[in-house]
Amino acid sequence: MDSSFSSIVPAPQDPILTVYFASRDDPSPVKLNLSGGSYRSEEGKPLVLQAVRRAEQQLANDMSRDKDYLPLDGLAEFNKLSAKLILGDESSAVKENRVVTIQCLSGTGSLRVGAEFLAKHNQERVILVSNPTWGNHPNIFSLAGMSVEYYRYYDPKTRGLDFKGMLEDLGAAPSGAIVVLQACAHNPTGVDPTLKQWEQIRQVVRSKSLLPFFDNAYQGFASGDLESDAQAVRMFVNDGGECLIAQSFAKNMGLYGERIGALTIVCTSEDVARKVKSQLLLVVRPMYLSPPIHGASIVTTILKNSDMYNDWTVELKGMANRILRMRKQLNEALQARGTPGDWSHIIRQIGMFSFTGLNEKQVRFIAKEYHIYMNYDGRVSIAGLSSKTVSQLADAIHAAVTRMA
Ligand code: KET
């Protein structure tokens, strides 16, 4: 039978998914997938936080709850508490009612709704992302009809920040352009500006009238502390200017599959905020009508109950600390093997990932010979390692570096 789709060509595969499928199809009992950004326990298993379990039990026992539609902008209490989490208890922007927050489908959905809104309402089409950045950023913004450009960010020589290049590129951007900034724990490089550098970035962004769009997918995962990881964003909000924030609870509450996050737009006045909100609702309705209820209920329960909130912060700190231990152990294991090169970036970099500096040939070698899967750009999820698997990875890196130089 004729197919309406016979002229379709296969789509190029997303690099993260390509690695995922290769790992899935590898029958080896020792295979280890370190490609995706999701946290694993010391036992190598996905982790459901105790605070989440408690919240879910409380919700299940509450017979007054129903499954009716949420409003287009989601659960009102969730929105309020999410904004507070990133902006702080004392945010004057919140007090002045010039902050709009709507519940979205995790970080990706928040970026997507923000992108659609900007494509319709921001005059300048150019949006700048860091080079490199999370692979989905260019797709999200170009699909919305924006023109994606890159600013220098990572310096492969120092395996650190190309700060001068970054400031130059932001300084040369067209006035009114949007600039995507990762709030902390930069993906894929693990390289964050210092607070002093953030202040200089802020000055360039504001003096060039660029509109900052923060991707806040890892609050708490960089330092282990929710407040510290919010500092860069708050610096921009406290100057009274505008910004957008895409927030995710996938990583910091381990709610990956619940698809729960929020888009916040900080405006200059209550009047602007009201108009912005009405336009955001117009973006949401034809896309998915209204967001799902369960994840929002879990987050709200935890954020408003001081006991559960405290449990959560302890567990979050525990996850961040375990990642730091894995970094240290991997660095030590490479030193013990005398692996050629300087591997100190593994402990300098921050967040879930390490940008190892391994090239694609070495990454493919490691997958074939050691059944360890990482991204072709050399990004490895440190959050997926455990004390047991560190030596397996160190052996693999050592072999790749000495034999595939
Ligand atoms: N922003 C960044 C920077 C990011 O790394 C991710 C996910 C997201 C947003 C979206 O997460 P969400 O679950 O929609 O809240 N990154 C991991 C997942 C993936 O790409 O498949 C990753 O880089 O592995």
Short mmCIF file of N, CA, C and O and ligand atoms in Angstrom, two decimals, residues 16 36-37 106-108 134 182 187 215 217-218 248 250-251 259 353 379, ligand 1:
data_model
loop_
_atom_site.label_atom_id
_atom_site.label_comp_id
_atom_site.label_asym_id
_atom_site.label_seq_id
_atom_site.Cartn_x
_atom_site.Cartn_y
_atom_site.Cartn_z
N ILE A 16 22.83 12.44 22.31
CA ILE A 16 22.63 11.80 23.62
C ILE A 16 21.82 10.51 23.44
O ILE A 16 22.11 9.48 24.03
N GLY A 36 23.65 10.14 29.93
CA GLY A 36 22.53 11.04 30.27
C GLY A 36 22.70 11.69 31.62
O GLY A 36 23.39 11.15 32.50
N GLY A 37 22.08 12.84 31.77
CA GLY A 37 22.19 13.57 33.02
C GLY A 37 21.12 13.17 34.00
O GLY A 37 20.21 13.94 34.28
N SER A 106 8.65 20.68 32.98
CA SER A 106 10.06 20.62 33.34
C SER A 106 10.86 21.75 32.70
O SER A 106 10.29 22.74 32.22
N GLY A 107 12.19 21.62 32.71
CA GLY A 107 13.02 22.69 32.17
C GLY A 107 12.80 22.87 30.67
O GLY A 107 12.68 24.00 30.17
N THR A 108 12.72 21.76 29.96
CA THR A 108 12.56 21.83 28.50
C THR A 108 11.27 22.55 28.13
O THR A 108 11.27 23.44 27.26
N TRP A 134 24.01 22.90 26.09
CA TRP A 134 23.15 21.71 26.07
C TRP A 134 22.59 21.55 24.66
O TRP A 134 22.08 22.52 24.07
N GLN A 182 23.34 29.77 31.57
CA GLN A 182 23.04 28.66 32.48
C GLN A 182 23.35 29.13 33.91
O GLN A 182 24.47 29.54 34.21
N ASN A 187 26.16 22.89 31.62
CA ASN A 187 26.13 21.65 30.85
C ASN A 187 26.52 21.98 29.41
O ASN A 187 25.88 22.84 28.81
N ASP A 215 18.71 29.43 32.13
CA ASP A 215 18.33 28.03 32.22
C ASP A 215 18.79 27.54 33.58
O ASP A 215 19.99 27.39 33.83
N ALA A 217 18.51 24.61 35.51
CA ALA A 217 18.15 23.19 35.59
C ALA A 217 18.82 22.48 36.75
O ALA A 217 18.49 21.34 37.05
N TYR A 218 19.78 23.15 37.41
CA TYR A 218 20.62 22.43 38.38
C TYR A 218 20.75 23.14 39.71
O TYR A 218 21.77 22.98 40.39
N SER A 248 13.74 23.85 36.59
CA SER A 248 13.42 22.42 36.51
C SER A 248 13.54 21.77 37.88
O SER A 248 14.47 22.09 38.63
N ALA A 250 13.60 18.41 37.83
CA ALA A 250 14.02 17.07 37.42
C ALA A 250 15.23 16.63 38.24
O ALA A 250 15.22 15.55 38.85
N LYS A 251 16.25 17.47 38.27
CA LYS A 251 17.51 17.05 38.88
C LYS A 251 17.49 17.25 40.39
O LYS A 251 17.83 16.35 41.14
N ARG A 259 8.13 15.54 34.85
CA ARG A 259 8.09 16.69 33.96
C ARG A 259 7.52 17.92 34.66
O ARG A 259 6.47 18.46 34.28
N PHE A 353 28.26 16.90 35.43
CA PHE A 353 29.07 16.39 34.33
C PHE A 353 30.53 16.77 34.47
O PHE A 353 30.88 17.75 35.10
N ARG A 379 31.78 14.31 27.21
CA ARG A 379 31.07 14.61 28.46
C ARG A 379 30.69 13.31 29.16
O ARG A 379 30.14 12.40 28.56
N1 KET B 1 18.67 22.53 30.70
C1 KET B 1 19.85 21.91 30.75
C2 KET B 1 21.09 22.72 30.79
C3 KET B 1 19.88 20.51 30.77
O1 KET B 1 21.06 19.91 30.86
C4 KET B 1 18.68 19.76 30.71
C5 KET B 1 18.72 18.30 30.68
C6 KET B 1 17.48 20.48 30.67
C7 KET B 1 17.51 21.87 30.66
C8 KET B 1 16.15 19.83 30.60
O2 KET B 1 15.82 19.02 31.64
P1 KET B 1 14.29 18.72 32.00
O3 KET B 1 14.27 17.27 32.34
O4 KET B 1 13.45 19.04 30.80
O5 KET B 1 13.96 19.59 33.14
N2 KET B 1 19.76 17.64 30.37
C9 KET B 1 19.98 16.17 30.38
C10 KET B 1 18.90 15.37 29.76
C11 KET B 1 18.98 15.13 28.27
O6 KET B 1 19.50 15.93 27.51
O7 KET B 1 18.46 14.08 27.84
C12 KET B 1 21.37 15.88 29.77
O8 KET B 1 22.03 16.80 29.28
O9 KET B 1 21.76 14.71 29.79
#
